[in-house]
Amino acid sequence: MKLASLETAIDVISNELVNNSPYLPTLPDVAINIMNAVSKEETSPKDLAAIILTDPAISARLIRVTNSPKFRGRTEISNVQMAVLRLGNNTIRTLVNSMITQQLFAPSSKFLENEFKQIWELSRNVSAASHFLCSFAPHLDPNEAMLAGLIHQVGKLPILMMIDQFPEFEEFKESPTLVGLLLEQAHGTAGKIVMDKLNFPATIKPVASEYNNFRYDAGAKADYVDVVQVAFLQSIAGTDHPACRVDCSIVPAFAKLGLSFDTETITLENISDNIELVNSLFG
């Protein structure tokens, strides 16, 4: 069966996702256990370290991150418990969630590999830029902003998996233009459903559904949507992305961060430490 129109395709996707689709991503047990442990005041660094150690890959990355320029101190960190003591529970939770986000981008076909790679590369860039932009919004947590940057297009993942698996989407797989149109129109709605499913912090949940709403304005102070919007727009500048046509003078996020919409704030030079932090998370 072929889909009659783009609108029909969006309806199929929406119906599938709201009915608890198997294409919705889920967090691994270690992430859930860490979030549960961090929420309890009685959890000691030793207890939290023991949970993290159940995942050797995350343990190794966490030690590497703790020794990166953004977190390192006078003493080199050599074990997970030392990392927990240096970073604190909330930072640990955010960093582990960031590391685990990469697992959501594991492709199961050549089609998904190509699509996921493009999204992941942009997400890493937006993540590093979001971390940097928090220097203009000191009331926000840069590590939370980094996570927000990583997940800003997470709604595209279940859509792409459905395109890959559903026979009625075959014509979409053969047309990058159709795939692009479907993703741009549907991934915000899908992103909201995914964020509710993953139970990520409430402060970053709106990012996946609102980052491309360029008239978004939730108050006088910048929030994580504002940060990711600016990071996204500056990350795609000079490309053929449709959002490059946005009139940035109407985007409230720039003014909230005290930035000029027509000035390039983010350069490789001034976010080098932020890029190194992201690289230490993902290798």
Short mmCIF file of C-alpha atoms in Angstrom, two decimals:
data_model
loop_
_atom_site.label_atom_id
_atom_site.label_comp_id
_atom_site.label_asym_id
_atom_site.label_seq_id
_atom_site.Cartn_x
_atom_site.Cartn_y
_atom_site.Cartn_z
CA MET A 1 0.00 0.00 0.00
CA LYS A 2 1.33 3.42 -0.95
CA LEU A 3 0.63 6.49 1.12
CA ALA A 4 -1.62 9.00 -0.62
CA SER A 5 0.18 12.12 0.60
CA LEU A 6 2.67 13.61 3.02
CA GLU A 7 -0.23 14.40 5.35
CA THR A 8 -1.28 10.73 5.34
CA ALA A 9 2.29 9.71 6.18
CA ILE A 10 2.34 12.11 9.12
CA ASP A 11 -0.97 10.67 10.36
CA VAL A 12 0.42 7.11 10.16
CA ILE A 13 3.49 8.13 12.16
CA SER A 14 1.49 10.03 14.79
CA ASN A 15 -0.94 7.15 15.31
CA GLU A 16 1.91 4.67 15.65
CA LEU A 17 3.80 6.78 18.20
CA VAL A 18 0.85 7.65 20.44
CA ASN A 19 0.03 3.95 20.69
CA ASN A 20 3.30 3.14 22.45
CA SER A 21 5.12 2.09 19.30
CA PRO A 22 8.04 -0.36 19.53
CA TYR A 23 9.93 2.23 17.47
CA LEU A 24 10.08 4.59 20.44
CA PRO A 25 13.59 4.52 21.96
CA THR A 26 14.10 3.35 25.53
CA LEU A 27 16.86 3.98 28.05
CA PRO A 28 19.05 1.07 29.18
CA ASP A 29 18.76 -0.18 32.75
CA VAL A 30 21.98 1.51 33.86
CA ALA A 31 20.58 4.95 32.98
CA ILE A 32 17.32 4.29 34.81
CA ASN A 33 19.20 2.98 37.85
CA ILE A 34 21.45 6.05 37.92
CA MET A 35 18.49 8.44 37.67
CA ASN A 36 16.72 6.59 40.48
CA ALA A 37 19.85 6.62 42.65
CA VAL A 38 20.55 10.33 42.10
CA SER A 39 16.99 11.19 43.13
CA LYS A 40 17.58 9.67 46.57
CA GLU A 41 19.43 11.83 49.07
CA GLU A 42 20.80 8.79 50.88
CA THR A 43 22.71 7.54 47.82
CA SER A 44 26.43 7.70 48.61
CA PRO A 45 29.21 8.24 46.04
CA LYS A 46 30.24 4.63 46.65
CA ASP A 47 26.73 3.36 45.88
CA LEU A 48 26.44 5.50 42.74
CA ALA A 49 29.88 4.40 41.56
CA ALA A 50 28.86 0.76 42.00
CA ILE A 51 25.87 1.29 39.68
CA ILE A 52 27.99 3.05 37.06
CA LEU A 53 30.59 0.27 37.17
CA THR A 54 27.98 -2.19 35.86
CA ASP A 55 28.65 -0.56 32.46
CA PRO A 56 32.41 -0.68 31.73
CA ALA A 57 32.18 1.56 28.66
CA ILE A 58 30.37 4.33 30.54
CA SER A 59 32.79 3.97 33.46
CA ALA A 60 35.81 4.48 31.20
CA ARG A 61 34.24 7.46 29.45
CA LEU A 62 33.28 9.08 32.74
CA ILE A 63 36.86 8.93 34.00
CA ARG A 64 38.06 10.41 30.69
CA VAL A 65 35.51 13.23 30.90
CA THR A 66 36.44 14.03 34.51
CA ASN A 67 40.04 14.54 33.38
CA SER A 68 39.03 16.80 30.47
CA PRO A 69 39.79 20.58 30.58
CA LYS A 70 36.25 21.42 31.71
CA PHE A 71 36.41 19.27 34.86
CA ARG A 72 39.97 18.31 35.71
CA GLY A 73 41.59 19.44 38.95
CA ARG A 74 45.07 19.18 40.39
CA THR A 75 44.79 15.43 40.89
CA GLU A 76 44.15 13.05 38.01
CA ILE A 77 41.03 10.94 38.44
CA SER A 78 41.70 7.21 38.16
CA ASN A 79 38.45 5.54 39.25
CA VAL A 80 34.69 6.04 39.09
CA GLN A 81 34.20 6.81 42.78
CA MET A 82 36.72 9.66 42.53
CA ALA A 83 34.84 10.93 39.46
CA VAL A 84 31.54 10.90 41.35
CA LEU A 85 33.09 12.81 44.26
CA ARG A 86 34.52 15.46 41.94
CA LEU A 87 31.48 15.95 39.71
CA GLY A 88 28.54 15.42 42.07
CA ASN A 89 25.37 13.43 41.52
CA ASN A 90 23.50 15.84 39.24
CA THR A 91 26.41 16.32 36.86
CA ILE A 92 26.97 12.57 36.79
CA ARG A 93 23.31 12.01 35.86
CA THR A 94 23.46 14.52 33.02
CA LEU A 95 26.76 13.23 31.65
CA VAL A 96 25.61 9.60 31.76
CA ASN A 97 22.38 10.52 29.98
CA SER A 98 24.48 12.27 27.32
CA MET A 99 26.66 9.19 26.85
CA ILE A 100 23.65 6.91 26.63
CA THR A 101 22.00 9.16 24.04
CA GLN A 102 24.57 7.92 21.55
CA GLN A 103 23.11 4.42 21.87
CA LEU A 104 19.80 5.71 20.52
CA PHE A 105 21.56 6.34 17.21
CA ALA A 106 22.56 2.69 16.63
CA PRO A 107 21.43 1.87 13.06
CA SER A 108 20.04 -1.49 11.93
CA SER A 109 20.26 -0.91 8.17
CA LYS A 110 22.30 0.98 5.59
CA PHE A 111 19.47 3.46 5.14
CA LEU A 112 19.39 4.22 8.86
CA GLU A 113 23.18 4.34 9.08
CA ASN A 114 23.35 7.17 6.55
CA GLU A 115 20.45 9.11 8.06
CA PHE A 116 21.49 8.64 11.70
CA LYS A 117 25.08 9.68 10.95
CA GLN A 118 23.95 13.06 9.59
CA ILE A 119 21.70 13.71 12.59
CA TRP A 120 24.34 12.60 15.09
CA GLU A 121 27.06 14.81 13.60
CA LEU A 122 24.81 17.87 13.71
CA SER A 123 23.67 16.97 17.23
CA ARG A 124 27.27 16.79 18.46
CA ASN A 125 28.00 20.22 17.00
CA VAL A 126 24.84 21.73 18.50
CA SER A 127 25.67 20.06 21.81
CA ALA A 128 29.14 21.65 22.03
CA ALA A 129 27.75 25.03 20.96
CA SER A 130 24.94 24.82 23.53
CA HIS A 131 27.46 24.08 26.29
CA PHE A 132 29.42 27.19 25.26
CA LEU A 133 26.35 29.44 25.01
CA CYS A 134 25.52 28.88 28.67
CA SER A 135 28.31 31.37 29.40
CA PHE A 136 25.75 33.96 28.24
CA ALA A 137 23.05 32.46 30.50
CA PRO A 138 24.74 31.70 33.85
CA HIS A 139 21.43 30.62 35.42
CA LEU A 140 21.48 27.54 33.14
CA ASP A 141 23.56 24.38 33.59
CA PRO A 142 25.99 23.95 30.66
CA ASN A 143 25.95 20.16 31.03
CA GLU A 144 22.17 20.11 30.81
CA ALA A 145 22.43 22.35 27.74
CA MET A 146 24.89 19.89 26.23
CA LEU A 147 22.37 17.07 26.71
CA ALA A 148 19.62 19.28 25.25
CA GLY A 149 21.75 19.84 22.15
CA LEU A 150 22.27 16.11 21.74
CA ILE A 151 18.55 15.29 21.83
CA HIS A 152 17.16 18.24 19.88
CA GLN A 153 16.39 16.07 16.82
CA VAL A 154 15.65 12.81 18.65
CA GLY A 155 12.14 12.84 17.18
CA LYS A 156 13.61 11.99 13.79
CA LEU A 157 14.81 8.57 14.96
CA PRO A 158 11.49 6.69 15.28
CA ILE A 159 10.25 8.30 12.06
CA LEU A 160 13.27 7.02 10.17
CA MET A 161 12.88 3.55 11.69
CA MET A 162 9.27 3.44 10.49
CA ILE A 163 10.28 4.61 7.00
CA ASP A 164 12.84 1.81 7.00
CA GLN A 165 10.44 -0.91 8.20
CA PHE A 166 6.96 -0.07 6.87
CA PRO A 167 6.31 -1.27 3.27
CA GLU A 168 4.03 1.70 2.62
CA PHE A 169 7.00 4.05 3.11
CA GLU A 170 9.04 2.45 0.31
CA GLU A 171 8.60 5.45 -1.98
CA PHE A 172 9.99 7.69 0.77
CA LYS A 173 13.17 5.61 1.07
CA GLU A 174 13.77 6.18 -2.62
CA SER A 175 13.37 9.96 -2.34
CA PRO A 176 15.66 12.00 -0.06
CA THR A 177 13.41 15.00 -0.75
CA LEU A 178 10.32 13.21 0.60
CA VAL A 179 12.25 11.94 3.62
CA GLY A 180 13.47 15.46 4.36
CA LEU A 181 9.99 16.97 4.09
CA LEU A 182 8.48 14.29 6.31
CA LEU A 183 11.18 14.67 8.95
CA GLU A 184 10.91 18.45 9.06
CA GLN A 185 7.13 18.40 9.41
CA ALA A 186 6.78 15.50 11.86
CA HIS A 187 9.87 15.32 14.06
CA GLY A 188 8.78 18.02 16.51
CA THR A 189 5.61 16.14 17.44
CA ALA A 190 7.54 12.87 17.56
CA GLY A 191 10.21 14.53 19.70
CA LYS A 192 7.68 15.45 22.38
CA ILE A 193 6.45 11.86 22.57
CA VAL A 194 10.02 10.52 22.73
CA MET A 195 11.02 12.92 25.50
CA ASP A 196 8.00 11.92 27.58
CA LYS A 197 8.90 8.26 27.05
CA LEU A 198 12.56 8.72 28.03
CA ASN A 199 11.70 10.64 31.19
CA PHE A 200 14.50 13.15 30.71
CA PRO A 201 14.59 16.26 32.94
CA ALA A 202 11.53 18.48 32.57
CA THR A 203 13.76 21.49 31.86
CA ILE A 204 14.96 20.06 28.55
CA LYS A 205 11.83 18.18 27.46
CA PRO A 206 10.47 21.08 25.33
CA VAL A 207 13.69 21.27 23.29
CA ALA A 208 12.87 18.37 20.96
CA SER A 209 9.50 19.86 20.00
CA GLU A 210 10.22 23.61 20.17
CA TYR A 211 13.81 24.22 19.02
CA ASN A 212 12.62 24.90 15.45
CA ASN A 213 9.74 27.14 16.55
CA PHE A 214 11.67 30.32 15.91
CA ARG A 215 9.07 32.56 17.54
CA TYR A 216 9.31 30.55 20.78
CA ASP A 217 9.22 32.85 23.81
CA ALA A 218 8.59 31.32 27.23
CA GLY A 219 9.64 34.31 29.34
CA ALA A 220 12.19 37.03 29.89
CA LYS A 221 15.03 34.67 30.81
CA ALA A 222 16.65 32.32 28.33
CA ASP A 223 15.89 28.63 28.76
CA TYR A 224 17.34 25.52 27.12
CA VAL A 225 15.15 25.90 24.03
CA ASP A 226 16.60 29.37 23.46
CA VAL A 227 20.16 28.11 23.89
CA VAL A 228 19.67 25.19 21.49
CA GLN A 229 17.92 27.41 18.93
CA VAL A 230 20.89 29.75 18.71
CA ALA A 231 23.35 26.84 18.73
CA PHE A 232 21.38 25.15 15.94
CA LEU A 233 21.06 28.25 13.75
CA GLN A 234 24.75 29.06 14.07
CA SER A 235 25.75 25.42 13.48
CA ILE A 236 23.89 25.24 10.15
CA ALA A 237 24.92 28.71 8.95
CA GLY A 238 26.30 28.59 5.42
CA THR A 239 24.68 25.24 4.58
CA ASP A 240 21.66 24.44 2.41
CA HIS A 241 19.49 23.60 5.43
CA PRO A 242 15.97 25.08 5.07
CA ALA A 243 16.29 26.86 8.44
CA CYS A 244 19.08 29.00 6.98
CA ARG A 245 16.29 31.01 5.38
CA VAL A 246 14.92 32.00 8.80
CA ASP A 247 15.02 35.74 9.51
CA CYS A 248 17.05 35.64 12.72
CA SER A 249 15.96 39.16 13.64
CA ILE A 250 12.57 37.70 14.67
CA VAL A 251 14.10 34.98 16.89
CA PRO A 252 13.75 36.09 20.56
CA ALA A 253 16.47 33.67 21.71
CA PHE A 254 19.32 35.88 20.47
CA ALA A 255 18.24 38.89 22.52
CA LYS A 256 17.66 36.75 25.62
CA LEU A 257 21.27 35.60 25.44
CA GLY A 258 22.46 39.16 24.84
CA LEU A 259 23.67 38.28 21.34
CA SER A 260 23.39 40.03 18.01
CA PHE A 261 21.52 37.89 15.48
CA ASP A 262 23.88 38.93 12.67
CA THR A 263 27.17 38.18 14.44
CA GLU A 264 28.89 34.80 14.39
CA THR A 265 29.27 34.03 18.10
CA ILE A 266 30.27 30.39 17.78
CA THR A 267 33.63 29.62 16.15
CA LEU A 268 35.87 26.56 16.31
CA GLU A 269 38.38 28.62 18.29
CA ASN A 270 36.07 29.81 21.05
CA ILE A 271 34.34 26.45 21.57
CA SER A 272 37.44 24.25 21.38
CA ASP A 273 37.16 23.19 25.05
CA ASN A 274 33.46 22.44 24.58
CA ILE A 275 34.21 20.30 21.53
CA GLU A 276 36.89 18.45 23.50
CA LEU A 277 34.36 17.73 26.25
CA VAL A 278 31.88 16.28 23.73
CA ASN A 279 34.65 14.27 22.10
CA SER A 280 35.68 12.86 25.48
CA LEU A 281 32.10 11.69 25.99
CA PHE A 282 31.86 9.90 22.66
CA GLY A 283 35.40 9.28 21.49
#
